Amino acid sequence: MMFKILILQAWYNLSDKALEKQIARDLMFRHFIDLPLSENVPDHSSIWRFRQLLNTEKLLEPLLEQINIHLETTALTQCGLENIKK
C-alpha cells in the first residue's frame, strides 16, 4: 500500500500532508491503494519515513523506473497516464 501511495504522490505532485488529506477524502485514491473506509489513512510522517527508507536503501528510483517501463510497454502512457517523475 505504501508504495502505491508514493505513486499517487508522484503522479499528482502532492506534498506528504496534502497526500494524507487527499487519501482521506478521495475514494479513488483509497481504492487505488486498497484502503477500506474502515481503516485510518497513513499520516504524512509515515509516508515520509517510507520514502526515506526506500531512498536509504537506494530502491526508490529503480522501482519508479520499473513502473515507467511498464507504463510505456503497456501503452498506458498513451491513455493519459504520465511517467513518474523522480
Coordinates of N, CA and C in Angstrom, one line a residue:
M1 N 0.8 -1.2 0.0 CA 0.0 0.0 0.0 C 0.9 1.3 0.0
M2 N 1.9 1.3 0.8 CA 2.8 2.5 0.9 C 3.4 2.9 -0.4
F3 N 3.8 1.8 -1.2 CA 4.4 2.2 -2.5 C 3.4 2.8 -3.4
K4 N 2.2 2.3 -3.4 CA 1.1 2.9 -4.2 C 0.9 4.3 -3.8
I5 N 1.0 4.6 -2.5 CA 0.8 6.0 -2.1 C 1.9 6.9 -2.7
L6 N 3.1 6.4 -2.8 CA 4.2 7.2 -3.4 C 4.0 7.4 -4.9
I7 N 3.3 6.4 -5.5 CA 3.0 6.5 -7.0 C 2.0 7.7 -7.1
L8 N 0.9 7.7 -6.3 CA 0.0 8.7 -6.3 C 0.6 10.1 -6.1
Q9 N 1.5 10.1 -5.1 CA 2.2 11.4 -4.8 C 3.0 11.9 -6.0
A10 N 3.6 11.0 -6.7 CA 4.4 11.4 -7.9 C 3.5 11.9 -9.0
W11 N 2.4 11.1 -9.3 CA 1.5 11.5 -10.4 C 0.8 12.8 -10.1
Y12 N 0.4 13.1 -8.9 CA -0.3 14.3 -8.6 C 0.5 15.4 -8.0
N13 N 1.8 15.2 -7.8 CA 2.7 16.2 -7.3 C 2.2 16.8 -6.0
L14 N 2.0 15.9 -5.0 CA 1.4 16.3 -3.7 C 2.5 16.3 -2.6
S15 N 2.4 17.2 -1.7 CA 3.3 17.1 -0.5 C 2.8 15.9 0.4
D16 N 3.5 15.5 1.3 CA 3.1 14.5 2.2 C 1.8 14.8 2.9
K17 N 1.7 16.0 3.4 CA 0.5 16.4 4.1 C -0.7 16.5 3.2
A18 N -0.5 17.1 2.0 CA -1.6 17.2 1.0 C -2.0 15.8 0.6
L19 N -1.1 14.9 0.5 CA -1.4 13.5 0.1 C -2.2 12.8 1.1
E20 N -1.9 13.0 2.4 CA -2.6 12.4 3.5 C -4.1 12.9 3.5
K21 N -4.3 14.2 3.3 CA -5.6 14.8 3.2 C -6.4 14.2 2.0
Q22 N -5.7 14.1 0.8 CA -6.4 13.7 -0.4 C -6.8 12.2 -0.2
I23 N -6.0 11.4 0.4 CA -6.4 10.0 0.6 C -7.6 9.9 1.5
A24 N -7.6 10.8 2.5 CA -8.7 10.8 3.5 C -10.1 11.1 2.8
R25 N -10.0 11.9 1.8 CA -11.3 12.4 1.2 C -11.6 11.9 -0.2
D26 N -10.7 11.2 -0.8 CA -10.9 10.8 -2.2 C -11.0 9.3 -2.3
L27 N -12.2 8.8 -2.7 CA -12.5 7.4 -2.8 C -11.6 6.7 -3.8
M28 N -11.3 7.5 -4.9 CA -10.4 6.9 -6.0 C -9.0 6.6 -5.4
F29 N -8.5 7.5 -4.6 CA -7.2 7.3 -4.0 C -7.2 6.1 -3.1
R30 N -8.3 6.0 -2.3 CA -8.4 4.9 -1.3 C -8.5 3.6 -2.1
H31 N -9.3 3.5 -3.2 CA -9.4 2.3 -4.0 C -8.1 1.9 -4.6
F32 N -7.4 2.9 -5.1 CA -6.1 2.6 -5.7 C -5.1 1.9 -4.8
I33 N -5.1 2.4 -3.5 CA -4.2 1.9 -2.5 C -4.8 0.7 -1.7
D34 N -6.0 0.3 -2.0 CA -6.7 -0.8 -1.3 C -6.9 -0.5 0.1
L35 N -7.3 0.7 0.4 CA -7.6 1.2 1.8 C -9.1 1.3 2.1
P36 N -9.6 0.3 2.9 CA -11.0 0.4 3.2 C -11.4 1.7 4.0
L37 N -12.6 2.1 3.9 CA -13.1 3.3 4.6 C -13.0 3.0 6.1
S38 N -13.0 1.8 6.6 CA -12.9 1.5 8.0 C -11.5 1.6 8.6
E39 N -10.5 1.8 7.7 CA -9.1 1.9 8.2 C -8.6 3.4 8.1
N40 N -7.7 3.7 9.0 CA -7.2 5.0 9.0 C -6.2 5.3 7.9
V41 N -6.1 6.5 7.5 CA -5.1 6.9 6.4 C -3.7 7.0 7.1
P42 N -2.7 6.5 6.4 CA -1.4 6.7 6.9 C -1.1 8.2 7.0
D43 N -0.5 8.6 8.1 CA -0.2 10.0 8.2 C 1.1 10.5 7.4
H44 N 1.2 11.8 7.3 CA 2.3 12.3 6.5 C 3.7 11.9 7.0
S45 N 3.9 11.7 8.3 CA 5.2 11.2 8.7 C 5.5 9.8 8.4
S46 N 4.4 9.0 8.3 CA 4.6 7.6 7.9 C 5.0 7.5 6.4
I47 N 4.4 8.4 5.6 CA 4.7 8.5 4.2 C 6.1 8.9 4.0
W48 N 6.5 9.9 4.7 CA 7.9 10.4 4.7 C 8.9 9.3 5.1
R49 N 8.6 8.6 6.2 CA 9.6 7.6 6.6 C 9.7 6.5 5.6
F50 N 8.6 6.1 5.0 CA 8.7 5.0 4.0 C 9.5 5.5 2.8
R51 N 9.3 6.7 2.3 CA 10.1 7.2 1.2 C 11.5 7.3 1.6
Q52 N 11.8 7.7 2.8 CA 13.2 7.8 3.2 C 13.9 6.4 3.3
L53 N 13.1 5.4 3.8 CA 13.7 4.1 3.8 C 14.0 3.6 2.4
L54 N 13.1 3.8 1.5 CA 13.4 3.4 0.1 C 14.6 4.2 -0.5
N55 N 14.7 5.4 -0.2 CA 15.9 6.2 -0.6 C 17.2 5.7 0.0
T56 N 17.1 5.5 1.3 CA 18.3 5.0 2.0 C 18.8 3.7 1.4
E57 N 17.9 2.8 1.1 CA 18.2 1.5 0.5 C 18.5 1.6 -1.0
K58 N 18.4 2.8 -1.5 CA 18.6 3.0 -3.0 C 17.6 2.2 -3.8
L59 N 16.4 2.1 -3.4 CA 15.3 1.3 -4.0 C 14.3 2.2 -4.8
L60 N 14.1 3.4 -4.3 CA 13.0 4.2 -4.9 C 13.2 4.5 -6.4
E61 N 14.3 5.0 -6.8 CA 14.5 5.3 -8.2 C 14.4 4.0 -9.1
P62 N 15.0 2.9 -8.8 CA 14.8 1.7 -9.6 C 13.4 1.2 -9.7
L63 N 12.7 1.3 -8.6 CA 11.3 0.9 -8.6 C 10.4 1.8 -9.5
L64 N 10.6 3.1 -9.3 CA 9.9 4.1 -10.2 C 10.2 3.9 -11.6
E65 N 11.5 3.6 -11.9 CA 11.9 3.3 -13.3 C 11.2 2.1 -13.9
Q66 N 11.0 1.1 -13.0 CA 10.3 -0.1 -13.5 C 8.8 0.2 -13.8
I67 N 8.2 1.0 -12.9 CA 6.8 1.5 -13.2 C 6.8 2.2 -14.5
N68 N 7.7 3.1 -14.8 CA 7.7 3.8 -16.0 C 7.9 2.9 -17.2
I69 N 8.7 1.9 -17.1 CA 8.9 0.9 -18.2 C 7.6 0.2 -18.5
H70 N 7.0 -0.2 -17.4 CA 5.7 -0.9 -17.5 C 4.6 0.0 -18.2
L71 N 4.6 1.2 -17.8 CA 3.6 2.1 -18.4 C 3.8 2.3 -19.9
E72 N 5.1 2.4 -20.3 CA 5.4 2.5 -21.7 C 5.2 1.2 -22.5
T73 N 5.6 0.1 -21.9 CA 5.4 -1.2 -22.7 C 4.0 -1.6 -22.8
T74 N 3.1 -1.1 -21.9 CA 1.7 -1.5 -22.0 C 0.9 -0.4 -22.6
A75 N 1.6 0.6 -23.1 CA 1.0 1.8 -23.8 C 0.0 2.6 -22.9
L76 N 0.1 2.5 -21.6 CA -0.7 3.2 -20.7 C -0.4 4.7 -20.8
T77 N 0.8 5.1 -21.2 CA 1.1 6.5 -21.3 C 0.3 7.1 -22.4
Q78 N -0.1 6.3 -23.4 CA -0.9 6.8 -24.5 C -2.4 7.0 -24.0
C79 N -2.8 6.4 -22.9 CA -4.1 6.5 -22.4 C -4.2 7.7 -21.4
G80 N -3.2 8.4 -21.2 CA -3.2 9.6 -20.3 C -2.4 9.4 -19.1
L81 N -1.9 8.2 -18.7 CA -1.1 8.1 -17.6 C 0.3 8.6 -17.9
E82 N 0.9 9.5 -17.1 CA 2.2 10.0 -17.3 C 3.2 9.2 -16.6
N83 N 4.5 9.3 -17.2 CA 5.6 8.7 -16.5 C 5.8 9.3 -15.1
I84 N 6.3 8.6 -14.2 CA 6.5 9.1 -12.9 C 7.8 9.9 -12.9
K85 N 7.7 11.1 -12.4 CA 8.9 12.0 -12.3 C 9.6 11.7 -11.0
K86 N 10.9 11.5 -11.1 CA 11.7 11.2 -9.9 C 12.2 12.4 -9.2

